[in-house]
Coordinates of C-alpha atoms and ligand atoms in Angstrom, one line a residue:
X447 CA -29.1 33.8 -17.4
X448 CA -28.4 37.5 -17.3
X449 CA -30.4 40.2 -15.5
X450 CA -30.7 43.4 -17.6
X451 CA -32.2 46.5 -16.1
X452 CA -33.3 49.6 -18.0
X453 CA -33.9 52.9 -16.2
X454 CA -36.6 55.5 -16.9
X455 CA -34.7 57.4 -19.6
X456 CA -34.0 54.2 -21.4
X457 CA -37.7 53.5 -21.8
X458 CA -38.6 57.2 -21.7
X459 CA -39.9 57.5 -25.3
X460 CA -41.5 55.0 -27.7
X461 CA -38.3 55.2 -29.9
X462 CA -36.1 54.4 -26.9
X463 CA -38.4 51.5 -25.9
X464 CA -38.0 50.2 -29.4
X465 CA -34.2 50.4 -29.1
X466 CA -34.3 48.5 -25.8
X467 CA -36.3 45.8 -27.6
X468 CA -33.6 45.6 -30.2
X469 CA -30.9 45.3 -27.5
X470 CA -32.5 42.4 -25.7
X471 CA -34.3 40.6 -28.5
X472 CA -31.6 37.9 -28.7
X473 CA -30.7 37.6 -25.1
X474 CA -31.5 35.0 -22.5
X475 CA -32.4 37.2 -19.7
X476 CA -34.7 38.6 -17.1
X477 CA -35.3 42.2 -18.1
X478 CA -36.2 44.6 -15.3
X479 CA -37.9 47.9 -16.3
X480 CA -38.3 51.2 -14.5
X481 CA -41.3 53.4 -15.2
X482 CA -41.1 55.8 -18.2
X483 CA -39.0 58.8 -17.1
X484 CA -41.1 61.4 -15.3
X485 CA -43.9 59.0 -14.4
X486 CA -42.9 58.2 -10.8
X487 CA -42.3 61.9 -10.2
X488 CA -45.8 62.7 -11.5
X489 CA -47.4 59.9 -9.5
X490 CA -45.6 61.3 -6.4
X491 CA -47.2 64.7 -7.1
X492 CA -50.6 63.2 -7.6
X493 CA -50.3 61.4 -4.2
X494 CA -49.2 64.6 -2.6
X495 CA -52.2 66.4 -4.0
X496 CA -54.5 63.7 -2.6
X497 CA -52.9 63.9 0.8
X498 CA -53.7 67.6 0.7
X499 CA -57.2 66.8 -0.3
X500 CA -56.7 68.8 -3.6
X501 CA -58.8 66.3 -5.5
X502 CA -59.5 68.4 -8.6
X503 CA -55.9 69.3 -9.1
X504 CA -55.0 65.6 -8.7
X505 CA -57.7 64.6 -11.2
X506 CA -56.3 67.1 -13.7
X507 CA -52.8 65.7 -13.4
X508 CA -54.0 62.1 -13.7
X509 CA -55.8 63.1 -16.9
X510 CA -52.6 64.8 -18.3
X511 CA -50.5 61.7 -17.5
X512 CA -53.1 59.4 -19.0
X513 CA -53.2 61.4 -22.3
X514 CA -49.4 61.2 -22.5
X515 CA -49.7 57.4 -22.3
X516 CA -52.3 57.2 -25.0
X517 CA -49.9 59.2 -27.2
X518 CA -47.1 57.0 -26.2
X519 CA -49.1 53.9 -27.3
X520 CA -49.9 55.4 -30.7
X521 CA -46.3 55.9 -31.4
X522 CA -45.0 52.6 -29.9
X523 CA -47.4 50.2 -31.6
X524 CA -48.7 50.0 -35.2
X525 CA -51.1 47.1 -35.3
X526 CA -54.7 47.8 -34.5
X527 CA -55.0 44.8 -32.2
X528 CA -51.9 45.7 -30.1
X529 CA -53.0 49.4 -30.0
X530 CA -56.4 48.4 -28.7
X531 CA -54.9 46.1 -26.0
X532 CA -52.5 48.9 -25.0
X533 CA -55.2 51.6 -24.9
X534 CA -57.4 49.3 -22.7
X535 CA -54.5 48.7 -20.4
X536 CA -53.7 52.4 -20.0
X537 CA -57.4 53.1 -19.4
X538 CA -57.6 50.4 -16.7
X539 CA -54.5 51.6 -14.8
X540 CA -55.6 55.2 -14.8
X541 CA -59.2 54.3 -13.7
X542 CA -57.5 52.5 -10.8
X543 CA -55.5 55.6 -10.0
X544 CA -58.6 57.7 -10.4
X545 CA -60.5 55.5 -7.9
X546 CA -58.2 56.8 -5.2
X547 CA -59.5 60.4 -5.7
X548 CA -62.9 59.6 -4.1
X549 CA -62.2 58.6 -0.6
X550 CA -59.8 58.9 2.3
X551 CA -56.2 58.8 1.0
X552 CA -53.6 56.8 3.0
X553 CA -50.0 55.8 2.7
X554 CA -51.3 52.4 1.4
X555 CA -53.1 54.0 -1.5
X556 CA -50.0 56.1 -2.2
X557 CA -47.9 53.0 -2.6
X558 CA -50.4 51.5 -5.0
X559 CA -50.4 54.7 -7.1
X560 CA -46.6 54.7 -7.2
X561 CA -46.5 51.1 -8.5
X562 CA -48.5 52.0 -11.6
X563 CA -45.5 53.4 -13.5
X564 CA -43.5 50.1 -13.6
X565 CA -46.7 48.1 -14.2
X566 CA -47.5 50.2 -17.2
X567 CA -44.0 50.3 -18.7
X568 CA -43.5 46.6 -18.5
X569 CA -46.9 45.7 -19.9
X570 CA -46.5 48.2 -22.8
X571 CA -43.0 46.9 -23.5
X572 CA -44.3 43.3 -23.7
X573 CA -47.1 44.3 -26.1
X574 CA -44.4 45.8 -28.3
X575 CA -42.3 42.6 -28.1
X576 CA -45.4 40.6 -29.1
X577 CA -45.9 42.9 -32.0
X578 CA -42.4 42.4 -33.4
X579 CA -42.6 38.6 -32.8
X580 CA -40.2 38.3 -29.9
X581 CA -41.5 35.8 -27.4
X582 CA -41.3 36.8 -23.7
X583 CA -43.0 36.1 -20.4
X584 CA -44.2 38.8 -18.0
X585 CA -43.1 38.1 -14.4
X586 CA -45.3 40.0 -12.0
X587 CA -42.8 41.4 -9.4
X588 CA -45.7 41.7 -6.9
X589 CA -45.8 37.8 -6.9
X590 CA -42.1 37.4 -5.8
X591 CA -40.5 40.6 -4.6
X592 CA -41.0 41.1 -0.9
X593 CA -39.6 43.1 2.0
X594 CA -39.8 41.9 5.6
X595 CA -40.9 43.6 8.8
X596 CA -37.6 45.6 8.9
X597 CA -38.1 46.7 5.3
X598 CA -35.2 44.5 4.2
X599 CA -35.6 42.2 1.2
X600 CA -36.8 38.7 2.1
X601 CA -34.2 36.8 0.1
X602 CA -35.7 33.4 0.8
X603 CA -39.2 34.4 -0.2
X604 CA -37.9 36.1 -3.3
X605 CA -35.8 33.2 -4.5
X606 CA -38.5 30.6 -3.8
X607 CA -41.3 32.6 -5.5
X608 CA -39.3 33.8 -8.4
X609 CA -38.3 30.2 -9.2
X610 CA -41.9 29.2 -9.2
X611 CA -42.8 32.1 -11.5
X612 CA -40.0 31.1 -13.9
X613 CA -41.4 27.6 -14.3
X614 CA -44.9 28.9 -15.0
X615 CA -44.0 30.3 -18.3
X616 CA -41.1 29.0 -20.4
X617 CA -39.1 31.5 -22.5
X618 CA -35.6 32.8 -23.1
X619 CA -36.8 36.2 -22.2
X620 CA -38.7 37.4 -19.1
X621 CA -39.9 40.9 -18.4
X622 CA -40.5 42.2 -14.9
X623 CA -41.0 45.5 -13.0
X624 CA -38.3 47.1 -11.0
X625 CA -38.9 49.1 -7.8
X626 CA -42.2 47.5 -6.7
X627 CA -42.7 44.8 -4.1
X628 CA -45.0 43.6 -1.4
X629 CA -44.4 44.3 2.3
X630 CA -44.7 41.9 5.2
X631 CA -48.5 42.4 5.3
X632 CA -48.7 41.5 1.6
X633 CA -49.6 45.1 0.7
X634 CA -48.0 46.9 -2.3
X635 CA -44.8 48.6 -1.4
X636 CA -41.6 49.7 -3.1
X637 CA -37.8 49.7 -2.7
X638 CA -37.6 53.5 -2.4
X639 CA -36.8 55.9 -5.2
X640 CA -34.3 54.6 -7.7
X641 CA -35.1 51.1 -6.5
X642 CA -35.2 49.3 -9.8
X643 CA -31.4 48.8 -9.6
X644 CA -31.9 47.1 -6.3
X645 CA -34.7 44.9 -7.9
X646 CA -32.2 43.9 -10.6
X647 CA -29.5 43.0 -8.1
X648 CA -31.9 41.0 -5.9
X649 CA -33.2 39.1 -8.9
X650 CA -29.6 38.5 -10.0
X651 CA -28.7 37.1 -6.6
X652 CA -31.9 35.0 -6.4
X653 CA -31.2 33.2 -9.7
X654 CA -27.3 33.4 -9.4
X655 CA -27.2 35.3 -12.7
X656 CA -24.1 35.2 -14.8
X657 CA -24.1 39.0 -14.8
X658 CA -26.3 42.1 -14.0
X659 CA -26.4 44.9 -16.5
X660 CA -27.8 48.3 -15.5
X661 CA -28.5 50.4 -18.6
X662 CA -29.0 54.1 -18.1
X663 CA -28.4 57.5 -19.7
X664 CA -24.6 57.7 -19.1
X665 CA -21.6 55.6 -20.0
X666 CA -21.0 54.1 -16.5
X667 CA -19.8 55.4 -13.2
X668 CA -18.0 58.7 -13.6
X669 CA -15.1 59.9 -11.4
X670 CA -17.2 62.8 -10.1
X671 CA -20.8 63.9 -10.2
X672 CA -21.5 64.9 -13.8
X673 CA -24.5 67.0 -12.7
X674 CA -22.2 69.3 -10.8
X675 CA -18.7 69.0 -12.4
X676 CA -17.7 69.4 -16.1
X677 CA -15.2 67.1 -17.7
X678 CA -15.8 64.0 -15.7
X679 CA -14.8 60.6 -17.2
X680 CA -16.2 57.1 -17.0
X681 CA -14.3 54.5 -14.9
X682 CA -13.8 51.2 -16.6
X683 CA -13.4 49.1 -13.5
X684 CA -14.6 49.4 -9.9
X685 CA -14.6 47.0 -7.0
X686 CA -17.8 46.2 -5.2
X687 CA -16.6 48.0 -2.2
X688 CA -15.8 51.2 -4.1
X689 CA -19.1 51.1 -6.0
X690 CA -21.0 50.6 -2.8
X691 CA -19.4 53.6 -1.2
X692 CA -20.0 55.8 -4.2
X693 CA -23.6 54.7 -4.5
X694 CA -24.2 55.2 -0.8
X695 CA -22.6 58.6 -0.8
X696 CA -24.6 60.1 -3.7
X697 CA -23.6 58.6 -7.1
X698 CA -27.2 58.5 -8.3
X699 CA -26.4 56.0 -11.1
X700 CA -26.8 53.2 -8.6
X701 CA -29.3 52.6 -5.8
X702 CA -27.2 52.5 -2.6
X703 CA -28.2 49.0 -1.7
X704 CA -27.8 47.5 -5.1
X705 CA -24.2 46.4 -4.9
X706 CA -24.4 44.0 -1.9
X707 CA -26.7 41.2 -3.3
X708 CA -24.5 41.0 -6.4
X709 CA -21.3 41.0 -4.2
X710 CA -22.7 38.2 -2.1
X711 CA -22.7 35.8 -5.0
X712 CA -19.8 37.5 -6.9
X713 CA -21.9 38.4 -9.9
X714 CA -20.4 41.2 -12.0
X715 CA -22.4 44.3 -12.5
X716 CA -22.0 46.2 -15.8
X717 CA -23.2 49.8 -16.1
X718 CA -24.0 50.7 -19.7
X719 CA -25.4 53.6 -21.7
X720 CA -28.6 52.9 -23.7
X721 CA -28.0 56.1 -25.7
X722 CA -24.5 54.9 -26.7
X723 CA -24.5 51.1 -26.4
X724 CA -21.1 50.6 -27.9
X725 CA -19.3 52.6 -25.2
X726 CA -17.4 50.4 -22.6
X727 CA -19.2 51.6 -19.5
X728 CA -18.1 50.3 -16.1
X729 CA -17.6 46.8 -14.8
X730 CA -18.0 46.2 -11.0
X731 CA -16.5 43.1 -9.5
X732 CA -14.5 41.8 -6.5
X733 CA -11.1 42.7 -7.8
X734 CA -9.7 46.0 -6.6
X735 CA -7.9 48.4 -8.9
X736 CA -4.5 49.9 -7.9
X737 CA -5.5 53.6 -8.2
X738 CA -5.0 55.9 -5.3
X739 CA -8.1 58.0 -6.2
X740 CA -11.1 56.4 -7.9
X741 CA -14.0 58.8 -7.7
X742 CA -15.8 61.5 -5.7
X743 CA -19.4 61.6 -4.8
X744 CA -21.6 63.8 -2.6
X745 CA -24.7 63.4 -0.6
X746 CA -26.9 66.3 0.4
X747 CA -29.6 66.8 3.1
X748 CA -27.2 65.9 5.9
X749 CA -27.6 66.9 9.6
X750 CA -24.7 66.9 12.0
X751 CA -25.3 66.3 15.7
X752 CA -22.7 67.1 18.3
X753 CA -23.0 65.7 21.8
X754 CA -20.6 67.2 24.3
X755 CA -20.2 65.8 27.8
X756 CA -17.7 65.9 30.6
X757 CA -19.0 62.4 31.5
X758 CA -17.5 61.0 28.4
X759 CA -14.0 61.6 29.7
X760 CA -12.5 58.1 30.4
X761 CA -16.0 56.6 30.6
X762 CA -17.1 53.5 28.8
X763 CA -20.6 52.7 27.5
X764 CA -21.2 56.3 26.5
X765 CA -21.2 55.6 22.7
X766 CA -23.6 52.6 23.3
X767 CA -26.1 54.9 25.0
X768 CA -25.9 57.3 22.0
X769 CA -26.3 54.5 19.4
X770 CA -29.2 53.0 21.4
X771 CA -31.2 56.2 20.9
X772 CA -30.6 56.2 17.1
X773 CA -31.4 52.5 16.9
X774 CA -34.7 53.0 18.7
X775 CA -35.7 55.7 16.3
X776 CA -34.5 53.6 13.3
X777 CA -32.2 56.4 12.2
X778 CA -29.0 55.3 10.5
X779 CA -25.8 57.2 11.3
X780 CA -23.5 58.0 8.3
X781 CA -20.3 59.6 9.6
X782 CA -19.0 59.6 13.2
X783 CA -16.1 61.3 14.8
X784 CA -15.1 61.4 18.4
X785 CA -12.9 63.4 20.7
X786 CA -12.4 62.8 24.4
X787 CA -15.2 65.1 25.3
X788 CA -17.6 65.1 22.4
X789 CA -19.1 63.0 19.6
X790 CA -20.2 64.3 16.3
X791 CA -22.3 62.2 13.9
X792 CA -24.4 62.7 10.9
X793 CA -27.8 61.5 9.8
X794 CA -29.7 61.9 6.5
X795 CA -33.2 61.3 7.9
X796 CA -34.6 64.1 10.1
X797 CA -38.0 62.4 10.7
X798 CA -37.3 61.7 14.4
X799 CA -34.7 64.5 15.0
X800 CA -36.7 66.3 17.7
X801 CA -37.3 63.2 19.7
X802 CA -33.7 62.1 19.3
X803 CA -32.4 65.5 20.4
X804 CA -34.7 65.4 23.4
X805 CA -33.2 62.0 24.6
X806 CA -29.6 63.0 23.7
X807 CA -30.0 66.0 26.1
X808 CA -29.8 63.6 29.0
X809 CA -26.3 62.6 27.9
X810 CA -24.8 66.0 27.3
X811 CA -25.0 69.4 25.5
X812 CA -26.5 68.9 22.0
X813 CA -25.7 71.0 19.0
X814 CA -27.4 70.5 15.6
X815 CA -26.3 71.8 12.2
X816 CA -28.5 71.3 9.1
X817 CA -28.0 71.8 5.3
X818 CA -24.7 69.9 5.2
X819 CA -23.3 67.6 2.5
X820 CA -21.0 64.6 2.9
X821 CA -18.3 64.7 0.2
X822 CA -16.9 61.2 -0.2
X823 CA -13.5 60.5 -1.8
X824 CA -13.3 56.9 -2.8
X825 CA -10.0 55.1 -3.6
X826 CA -7.4 52.9 -2.1
X827 CA -6.1 54.3 1.1
X828 CA -4.5 51.3 2.7
X829 CA -2.9 51.9 6.1
X830 CA 0.6 52.1 4.6
X831 CA -0.1 54.7 1.9
X832 CA 1.1 58.2 2.5
X833 CA 0.1 61.6 1.2
X834 CA -3.5 60.9 0.1
X835 CA -4.9 62.9 3.0
X836 CA -2.6 65.8 2.1
X837 CA -3.7 65.9 -1.5
X838 CA -7.4 65.9 -0.4
X839 CA -7.0 68.6 2.2
X840 CA -4.8 70.8 0.0
X841 CA -7.5 70.7 -2.7
X842 CA -10.0 71.7 0.0
X843 CA -7.9 74.3 1.8
X844 CA -10.3 77.2 1.0
X845 CA -13.4 75.3 2.2
X846 CA -14.6 75.2 5.8
X847 CA -14.7 71.6 7.0
X848 CA -17.2 70.5 9.7
X849 CA -16.2 66.8 10.1
X850 CA -13.7 64.3 8.7
X851 CA -13.7 60.5 8.8
X852 CA -10.6 58.8 7.6
X853 CA -9.6 55.1 8.2
X854 CA -13.1 53.7 8.7
X855 CA -12.6 51.7 5.6
X856 CA -9.6 51.5 3.2
X857 CA -11.7 53.0 0.4
X858 CA -13.3 56.1 1.8
X859 CA -12.5 59.5 3.2
X860 CA -15.7 61.4 4.1
X861 CA -15.7 65.1 4.6
X862 CA -18.7 67.0 5.9
X863 CA -19.2 70.6 4.7
X864 CA -22.0 73.1 4.2
X865 CA -24.0 72.3 1.1
X866 CA -23.3 75.9 -0.2
X867 CA -19.7 74.8 -0.6
X868 CA -20.4 71.5 -2.3
X869 CA -19.9 72.6 -6.0
X870 CA -16.6 74.3 -5.1
X871 CA -15.4 71.3 -3.2
X872 CA -16.2 68.8 -6.0
X873 CA -14.6 71.0 -8.6
X874 CA -11.4 71.6 -6.5
X875 CA -11.1 67.9 -5.7
X876 CA -11.5 67.1 -9.3
X877 CA -8.7 69.4 -10.2
X878 CA -6.5 68.4 -7.3
X879 CA -6.9 64.6 -7.5
X880 CA -7.4 63.9 -11.2
X881 CA -5.1 66.6 -12.6
X882 CA -7.7 68.3 -14.7
X883 CA -6.6 71.9 -14.4
Ligands
ADP333 P1 -32.0 55.6 -14.4 O1 -33.3 56.4 -14.6 O2 -31.5 55.0 -15.6 O3 -32.0 54.7 -13.2 P2 -30.6 57.7 -12.9 O4 -31.0 59.0 -13.2 O5 -31.1 57.0 -11.6 O6 -30.9 56.8 -14.2 O7 -29.0 57.6 -12.8 C1 -28.2 58.1 -13.9 C2 -27.8 59.5 -13.5 O8 -26.9 59.5 -12.4 C3 -26.9 60.1 -14.6 O9 -27.7 60.8 -15.6 C4 -26.1 61.1 -13.8 O10 -26.5 62.4 -13.9 C5 -26.3 60.7 -12.4 N1 -25.0 60.5 -11.7 C6 -24.6 61.1 -10.5 N2 -23.4 60.7 -10.1 C7 -22.9 60.0 -11.1 C8 -21.6 59.3 -11.3 N3 -20.6 59.4 -10.4 N4 -21.5 58.7 -12.5 C9 -22.5 58.6 -13.4 N5 -23.7 59.2 -13.2 C10 -23.9 59.8 -12.1
LIG334 N1 -39.4 54.5 -11.1 C1 -38.7 54.5 -9.8 C2 -38.2 55.9 -9.5 O1 -38.3 56.8 -10.4 C3 -37.7 53.5 -9.6 C4 -36.5 53.6 -10.6 O2 -36.6 54.3 -11.6 O3 -35.5 53.0 -10.3 O4 -37.6 56.2 -8.5
MG335 MG1 -31.8 55.1 -11.1

């Protein structure tokens, strides 16, 4: 069985949803759907307003979103019975959202509000399938998708409960929600923004799917960020390791964690374009290509922290003390470089920065730089290749560089720069590494 995931744009209008139905009607698959594009953003805004106690503004935005769903239903469905079911469904989801405008608003209510987008899109899609005579079963993600106390997916729970759900209803086609899950307390939670890709991959791993297809609004992974650089091109083949590096370092087409579950069971991932389904797209699998340079990605919102200390000279245990602090504050480190007297590292989550800085002060002099980006060049830089670094740094010769990490893996060179230089860096690297002058 396949797992086929459609992102927000793919189900973003009634016509697109109908196209998705056409694409999957004859498949034997679990179809994972995101919320209609724009919905999660709007739900995030509603939650923000409620946190700020701006109840009237929140109510107004809920009303506007609700109206857009009633219009959506009128265009998606033609039979009176299906329309009535769908309008009732929309009304009940929005009255649930509205119920949170009355009382104290907490993070738990926020998560419940955020879940409504995927719950709506999957239910509406199934009503449309019913209308066109395609049999399917709705699998409630909240009954099998779960994260543990460390916010990691609970693979055992997911597999066991998904298997049970699959036997409850027999069909060639199953529809489920991406993104949403339950946490260790059984409360509604989610897999973070863009998390539907991760849902698809976790489901693929749980059922040992033949393949995982991720359908979006572009023809696969491009060699550079198409939002920033013109003339990017689609890459036909990527290894899991290359795809994971690109996703982690900013290629938005894939949720950063979504490669690993597929890789674990050697399940190929196909990235396809719903708007142009005949285009080849990208296949991600174990096998490594033989290119020197595969692609470039960039991740913003990076903070660099430098710890300088004479005590580091010839000492052991110094790095452990630093890592301990970051571990205690559950703050992952992205890039790290060391010299004999200083360590520089980057983080992308500043939630606990003040407390971390306070503790690091006991180890040495601390310097913080914000508003940085990591530019990541992915390719094959095995230890015996020559000249790759030269090509990268020649392309970047006019850009001030804050940190460089080379050799950590054979697939990645990471360069930390000020975000103001990001566009220039991506364009120069595109010209220098892919000969697109
Ligand atoms: P979906 O809603 O289908 O999950 P996303 O918006 O999350 O879609 O991801 C698709 C978008 O990712 C594309 O529209 C594109 O702008 C962006 N993107 C960023 N980097 C890349 C890249 N290297 N290759 C392809 N798309 C990329
Ligand atoms: N709807 C969620 C989001 O917008 C999840 C996803 O689209 O993958 O982040
Ligand atoms: Mg996405």
